[in-house]
Short mmCIF file of C-alpha atoms in Angstrom, two decimals:
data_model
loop_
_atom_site.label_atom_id
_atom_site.label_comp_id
_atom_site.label_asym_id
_atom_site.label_seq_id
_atom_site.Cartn_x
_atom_site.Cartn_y
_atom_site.Cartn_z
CA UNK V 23 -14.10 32.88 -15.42
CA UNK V 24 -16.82 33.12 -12.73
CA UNK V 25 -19.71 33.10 -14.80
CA UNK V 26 -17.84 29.94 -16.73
CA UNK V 27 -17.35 28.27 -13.32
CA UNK V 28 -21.49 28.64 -12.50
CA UNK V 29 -21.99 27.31 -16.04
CA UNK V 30 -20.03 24.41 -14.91
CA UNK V 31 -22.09 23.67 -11.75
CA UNK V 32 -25.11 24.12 -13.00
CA UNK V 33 -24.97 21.55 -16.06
CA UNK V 34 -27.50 19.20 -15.76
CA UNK V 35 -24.36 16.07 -15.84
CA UNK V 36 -22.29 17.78 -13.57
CA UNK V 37 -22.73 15.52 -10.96
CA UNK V 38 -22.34 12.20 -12.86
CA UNK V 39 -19.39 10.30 -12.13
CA UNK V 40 -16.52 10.23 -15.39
CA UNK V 41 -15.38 6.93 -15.72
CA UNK V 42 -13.59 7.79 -19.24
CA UNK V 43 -11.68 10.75 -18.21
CA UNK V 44 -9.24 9.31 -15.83
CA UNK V 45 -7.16 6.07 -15.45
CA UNK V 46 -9.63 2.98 -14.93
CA UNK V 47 -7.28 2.05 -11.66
CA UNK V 48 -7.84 5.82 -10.45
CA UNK V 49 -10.35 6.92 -8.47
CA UNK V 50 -13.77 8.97 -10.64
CA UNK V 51 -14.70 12.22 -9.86
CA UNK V 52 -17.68 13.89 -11.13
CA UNK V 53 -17.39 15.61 -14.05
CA UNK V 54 -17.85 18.68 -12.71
CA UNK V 55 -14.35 18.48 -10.90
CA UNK V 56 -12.85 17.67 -14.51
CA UNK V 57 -14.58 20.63 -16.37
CA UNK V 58 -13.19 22.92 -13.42
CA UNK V 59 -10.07 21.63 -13.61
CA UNK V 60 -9.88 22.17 -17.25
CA UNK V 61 -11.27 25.72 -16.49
CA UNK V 62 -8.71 26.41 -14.21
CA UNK V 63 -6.00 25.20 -16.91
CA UNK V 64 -7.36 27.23 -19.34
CA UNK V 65 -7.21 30.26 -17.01
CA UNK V 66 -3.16 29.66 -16.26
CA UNK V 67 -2.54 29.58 -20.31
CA UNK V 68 -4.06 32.96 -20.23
CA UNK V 69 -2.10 34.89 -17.39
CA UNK V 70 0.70 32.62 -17.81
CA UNK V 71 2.80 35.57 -20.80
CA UNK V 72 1.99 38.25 -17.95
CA UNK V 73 5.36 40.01 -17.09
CA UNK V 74 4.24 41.99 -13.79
CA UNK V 75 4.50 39.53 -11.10
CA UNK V 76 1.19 41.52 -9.27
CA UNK V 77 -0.52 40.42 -12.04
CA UNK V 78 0.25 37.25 -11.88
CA UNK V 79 -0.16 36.56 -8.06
CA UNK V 80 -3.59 38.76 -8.27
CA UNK V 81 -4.69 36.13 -11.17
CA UNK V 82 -3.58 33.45 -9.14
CA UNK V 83 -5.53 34.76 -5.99
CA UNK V 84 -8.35 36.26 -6.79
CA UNK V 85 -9.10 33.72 -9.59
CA UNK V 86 -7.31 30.36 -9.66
CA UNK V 87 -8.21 29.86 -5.93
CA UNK V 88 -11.05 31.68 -5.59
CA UNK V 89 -12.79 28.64 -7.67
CA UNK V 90 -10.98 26.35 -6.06
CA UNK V 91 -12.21 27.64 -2.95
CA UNK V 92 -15.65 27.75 -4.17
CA UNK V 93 -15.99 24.76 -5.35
CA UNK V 94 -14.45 22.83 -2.30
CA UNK V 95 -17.43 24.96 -0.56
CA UNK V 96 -19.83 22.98 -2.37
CA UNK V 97 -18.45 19.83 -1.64
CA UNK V 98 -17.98 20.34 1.88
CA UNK V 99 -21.69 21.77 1.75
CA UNK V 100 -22.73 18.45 0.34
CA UNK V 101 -20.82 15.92 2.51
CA UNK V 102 -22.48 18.07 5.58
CA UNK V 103 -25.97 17.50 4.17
CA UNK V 104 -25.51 13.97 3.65
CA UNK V 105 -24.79 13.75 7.34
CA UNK V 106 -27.61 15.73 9.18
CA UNK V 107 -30.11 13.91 6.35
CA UNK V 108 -28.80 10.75 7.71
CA UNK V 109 -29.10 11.56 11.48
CA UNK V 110 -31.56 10.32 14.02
CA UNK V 111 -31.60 14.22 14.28
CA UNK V 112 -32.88 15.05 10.90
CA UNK V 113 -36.16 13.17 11.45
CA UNK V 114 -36.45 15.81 14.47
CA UNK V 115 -35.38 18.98 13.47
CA UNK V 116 -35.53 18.89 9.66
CA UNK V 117 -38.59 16.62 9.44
CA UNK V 118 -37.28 14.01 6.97
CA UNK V 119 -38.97 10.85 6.88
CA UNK V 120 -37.45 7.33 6.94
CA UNK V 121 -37.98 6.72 3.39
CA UNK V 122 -36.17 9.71 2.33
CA UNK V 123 -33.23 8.89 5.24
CA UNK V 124 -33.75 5.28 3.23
CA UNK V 125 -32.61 6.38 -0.03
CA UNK V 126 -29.66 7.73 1.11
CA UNK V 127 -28.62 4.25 2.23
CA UNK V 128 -27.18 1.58 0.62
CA UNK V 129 -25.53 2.20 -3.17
CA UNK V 130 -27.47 5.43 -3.43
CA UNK V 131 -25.93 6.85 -0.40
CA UNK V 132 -22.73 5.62 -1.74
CA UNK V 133 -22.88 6.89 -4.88
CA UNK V 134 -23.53 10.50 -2.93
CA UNK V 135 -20.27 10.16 -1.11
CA UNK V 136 -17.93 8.61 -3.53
CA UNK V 137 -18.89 11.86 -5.76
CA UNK V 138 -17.50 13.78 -3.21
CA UNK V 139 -14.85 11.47 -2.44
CA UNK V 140 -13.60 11.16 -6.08
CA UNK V 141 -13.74 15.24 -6.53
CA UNK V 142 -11.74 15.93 -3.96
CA UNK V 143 -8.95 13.22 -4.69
CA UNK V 144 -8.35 14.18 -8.21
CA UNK V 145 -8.47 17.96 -7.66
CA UNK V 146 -6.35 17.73 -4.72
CA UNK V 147 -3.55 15.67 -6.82
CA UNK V 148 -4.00 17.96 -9.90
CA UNK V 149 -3.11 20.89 -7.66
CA UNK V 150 0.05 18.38 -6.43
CA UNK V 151 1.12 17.95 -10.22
CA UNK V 152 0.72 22.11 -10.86
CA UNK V 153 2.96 22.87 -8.01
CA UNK V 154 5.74 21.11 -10.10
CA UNK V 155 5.12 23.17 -13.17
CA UNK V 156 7.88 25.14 -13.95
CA UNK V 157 5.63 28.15 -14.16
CA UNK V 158 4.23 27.87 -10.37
CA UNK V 159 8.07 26.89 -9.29
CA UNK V 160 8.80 30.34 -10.40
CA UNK V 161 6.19 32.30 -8.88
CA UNK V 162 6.76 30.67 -6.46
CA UNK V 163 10.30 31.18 -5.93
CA UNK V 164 9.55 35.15 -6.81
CA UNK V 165 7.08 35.13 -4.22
CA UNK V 166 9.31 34.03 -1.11
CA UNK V 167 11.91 36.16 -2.18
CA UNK V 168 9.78 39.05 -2.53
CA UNK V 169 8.44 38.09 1.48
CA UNK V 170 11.49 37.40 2.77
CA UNK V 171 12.64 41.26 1.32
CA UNK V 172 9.37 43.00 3.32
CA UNK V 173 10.16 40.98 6.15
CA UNK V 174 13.90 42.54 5.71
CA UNK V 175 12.25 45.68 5.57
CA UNK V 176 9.85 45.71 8.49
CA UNK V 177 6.97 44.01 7.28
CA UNK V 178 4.94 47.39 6.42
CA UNK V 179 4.80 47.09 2.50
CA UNK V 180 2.55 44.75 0.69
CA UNK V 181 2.99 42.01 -1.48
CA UNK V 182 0.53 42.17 -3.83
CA UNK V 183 -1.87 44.97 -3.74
CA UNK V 184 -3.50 45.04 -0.30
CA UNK V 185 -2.62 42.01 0.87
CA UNK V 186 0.41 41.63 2.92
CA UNK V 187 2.65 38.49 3.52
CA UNK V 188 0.74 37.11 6.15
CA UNK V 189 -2.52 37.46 3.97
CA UNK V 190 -0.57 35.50 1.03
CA UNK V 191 0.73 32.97 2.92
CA UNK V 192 -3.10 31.94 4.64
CA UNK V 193 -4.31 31.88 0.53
CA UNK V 194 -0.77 29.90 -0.66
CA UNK V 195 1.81 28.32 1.50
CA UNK V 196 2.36 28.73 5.09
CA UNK V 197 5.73 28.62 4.35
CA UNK V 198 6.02 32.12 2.50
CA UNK V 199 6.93 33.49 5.35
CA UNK V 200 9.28 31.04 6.36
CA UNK V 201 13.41 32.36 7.30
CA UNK V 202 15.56 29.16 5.59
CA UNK V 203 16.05 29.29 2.16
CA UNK V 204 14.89 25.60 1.96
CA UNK V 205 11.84 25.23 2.92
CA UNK V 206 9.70 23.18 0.60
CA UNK V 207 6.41 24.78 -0.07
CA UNK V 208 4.27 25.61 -3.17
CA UNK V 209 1.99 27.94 -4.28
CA UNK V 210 -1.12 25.45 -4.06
CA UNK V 211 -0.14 23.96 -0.31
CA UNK V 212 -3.12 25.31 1.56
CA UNK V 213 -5.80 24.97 -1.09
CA UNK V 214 -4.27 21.39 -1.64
CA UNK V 215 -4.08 21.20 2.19
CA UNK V 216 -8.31 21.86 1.91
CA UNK V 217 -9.09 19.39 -0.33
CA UNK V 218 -6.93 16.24 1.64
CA UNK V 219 -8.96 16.82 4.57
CA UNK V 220 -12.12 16.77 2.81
CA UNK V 221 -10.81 13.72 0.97
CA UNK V 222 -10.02 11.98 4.18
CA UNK V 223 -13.15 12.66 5.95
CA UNK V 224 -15.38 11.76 3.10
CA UNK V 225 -13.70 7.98 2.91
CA UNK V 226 -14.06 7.65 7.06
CA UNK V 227 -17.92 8.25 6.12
CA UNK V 228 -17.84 5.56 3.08
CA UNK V 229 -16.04 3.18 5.59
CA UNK V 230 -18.57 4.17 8.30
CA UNK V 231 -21.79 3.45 5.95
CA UNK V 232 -20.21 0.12 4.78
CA UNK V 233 -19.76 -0.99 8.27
CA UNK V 234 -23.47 -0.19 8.97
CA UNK V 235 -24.86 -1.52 5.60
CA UNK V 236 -23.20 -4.53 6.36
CA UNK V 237 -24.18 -5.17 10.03
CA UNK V 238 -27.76 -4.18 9.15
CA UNK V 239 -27.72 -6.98 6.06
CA UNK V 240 -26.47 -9.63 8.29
CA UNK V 241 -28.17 -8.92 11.64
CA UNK V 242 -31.32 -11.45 10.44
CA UNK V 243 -28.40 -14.20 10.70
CA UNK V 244 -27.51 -13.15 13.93
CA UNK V 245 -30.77 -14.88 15.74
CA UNK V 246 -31.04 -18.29 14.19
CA UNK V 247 -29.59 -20.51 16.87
CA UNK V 248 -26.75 -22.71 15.70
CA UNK V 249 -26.87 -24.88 18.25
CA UNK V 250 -30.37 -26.48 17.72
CA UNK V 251 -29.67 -27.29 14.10
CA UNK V 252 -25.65 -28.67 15.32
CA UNK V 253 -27.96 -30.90 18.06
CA UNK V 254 -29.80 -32.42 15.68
CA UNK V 255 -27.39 -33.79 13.49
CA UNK V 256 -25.32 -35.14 16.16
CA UNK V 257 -29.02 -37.09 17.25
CA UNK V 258 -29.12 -38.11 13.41
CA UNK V 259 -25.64 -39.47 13.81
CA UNK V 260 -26.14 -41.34 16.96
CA UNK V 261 -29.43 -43.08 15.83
CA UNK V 262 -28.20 -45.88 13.65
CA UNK V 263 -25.20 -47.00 16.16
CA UNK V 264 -27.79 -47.50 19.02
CA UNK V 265 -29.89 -49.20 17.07
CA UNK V 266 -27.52 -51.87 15.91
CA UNK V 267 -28.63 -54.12 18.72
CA UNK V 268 -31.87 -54.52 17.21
CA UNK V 269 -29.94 -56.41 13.85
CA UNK V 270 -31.89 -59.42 12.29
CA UNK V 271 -28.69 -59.96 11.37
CA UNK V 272 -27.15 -59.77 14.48
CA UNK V 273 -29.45 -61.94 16.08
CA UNK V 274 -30.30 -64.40 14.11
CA UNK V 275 -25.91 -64.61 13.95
CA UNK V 276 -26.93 -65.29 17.83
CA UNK V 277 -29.92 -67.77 17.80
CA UNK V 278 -27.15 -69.73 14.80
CA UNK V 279 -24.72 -70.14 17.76
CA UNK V 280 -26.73 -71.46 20.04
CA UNK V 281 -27.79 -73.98 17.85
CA UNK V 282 -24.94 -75.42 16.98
CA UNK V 283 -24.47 -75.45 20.70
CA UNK V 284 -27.77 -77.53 20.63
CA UNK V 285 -26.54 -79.82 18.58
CA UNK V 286 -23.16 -80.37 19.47
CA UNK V 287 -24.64 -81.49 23.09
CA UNK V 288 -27.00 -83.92 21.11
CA UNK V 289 -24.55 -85.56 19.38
CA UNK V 290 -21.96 -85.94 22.72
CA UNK V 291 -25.08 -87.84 24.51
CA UNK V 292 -25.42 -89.98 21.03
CA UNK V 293 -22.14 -91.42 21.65
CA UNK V 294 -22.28 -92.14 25.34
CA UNK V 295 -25.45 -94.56 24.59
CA UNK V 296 -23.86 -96.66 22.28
CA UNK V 297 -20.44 -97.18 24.54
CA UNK V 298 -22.94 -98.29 26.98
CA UNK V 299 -24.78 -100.65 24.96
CA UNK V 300 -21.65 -101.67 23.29
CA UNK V 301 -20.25 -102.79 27.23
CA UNK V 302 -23.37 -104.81 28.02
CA UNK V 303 -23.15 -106.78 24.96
CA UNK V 304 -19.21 -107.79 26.29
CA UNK V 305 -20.89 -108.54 29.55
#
């Protein structure tokens, strides 16, 4: 299963986003996260007839999580890189240059983190959907049973070969070693547990890089001056109203009034002259 795991992760496509394999609402992992998960399927169809439940947990264990393990190594390894290449740091220490911080920018530097991103989200909710398998429920149930009976007996026996309850519940479920009889836990909590952190911090980092790509695309916008362009088309709009003295139109309405002024005086003095001439012929 090991050696089928490396195969896995060393495939030239194994760290090409699937957009076929999932729904086309879900998020994409890589399709190294499928294969793995497929692995791991493949793995529980094999131990799954096993009647000894040491065998079982020990397949589980040593096997089943083991790769999960592994493999959320390697994308915790990556995310990591992805920061200290990015750094101010890096350029320091590491002696990468700006055009290799460069091309781990923008939708190349995205691309980087939604692979990790998308991994993590569908493994962790395939692990969600295995802890409701009937099969897991069962182990499960055997293997709280089985803890609460060492803890009964003094806690010196082991579970499962040499690992006791406490070393169990740090590989499975915290709450294997729980008193009630209640307590909700499965088999997968603490690998799932793993993979939700990872999941988490990898979108704060997407968020994080969109934030910057999008202040760094819109910072040349942030030093043309508004104001200058606003001040000139108020002086554009103001032009034509102050000019509207200056109307031919308006003045030669003007210089027409004052003639008819001109003449309206004229023709008043017409008519005086001949009342007077009209009063010396009476004479």
């Amino acid at each position: 299963a090991l050696s089928r795991y490396q195969d896995i992760i060393d495939a030239p496509d194994s760290g090409t986003l699937d957009y076929d394999s999932v729904d086309p609402s879900a998020t994409k992992p890589t399709k190294a996260a499928i294969r793995v998960n497929d692995l791991l399927e493949t793995i529980t169809d094999r131990y799954r007839p096993l009647s000894s439940f040491t065998q079982k947990l020990r397949f589980l264990i040593d096997v089943q999580l083991d790769i999960f393990d592994r493999f959320h190594t390697r994308l915790h390894q990556s995310l990591e890189a992805y920061l200290t290449m990015t750094s101010s740091l890096a350029r320091t220490v590491h002696g990468i240059s700006r055009e290799e911080q460069a091309s781990l920018q923008g939708v190349k530097g995205l691309d980087r983190l939604c692979r990790i991103f998308g991994s993590a989200d569908y493994l962790e909710k395939a692990m969600r959907d295995w802890s409701d398998d009937v099969f897991f429920l069962d182990l499960y149930a055997e293997l709280k049973d089985r803890a609460r009976s060492t803890a009964r007996a003094g806690g010196g026996k082991n579970l499962a070969g040499p690992m006791t309850v406490a070393d169990v519940a740090t590989r499975t479920s915290s709450s294997v070693v729980g008193d009630g009889d209640d307590d909700e836990g499965a088999l997968f909590d603490e690998t799932a547990a793993a993979y939700g952190r990872l999941r988490v911090r990898s979108e704060g980092v997407i968020i994080d890089v969109l934030s910057y790509n999008v202040r760094e695309a819109l910072r040349p916008y942030g030093r043309i001056n508004p104001w200058a362009s606003l001040s000139t088309t108020i002086s554009t709009t103001l032009t034509p109203s102050s000019s509207s003295a200056a109307d031919p139109s308006s003045t030669s309405t003007s210089q027409d009034t004052h003639a008819d002024g001109t003449s309206a005086n004229t023709s008043s003095r017409d008519r005086e002259r001949e009342a007077l001439a009209v009063t010396a012929e009476l004479d």
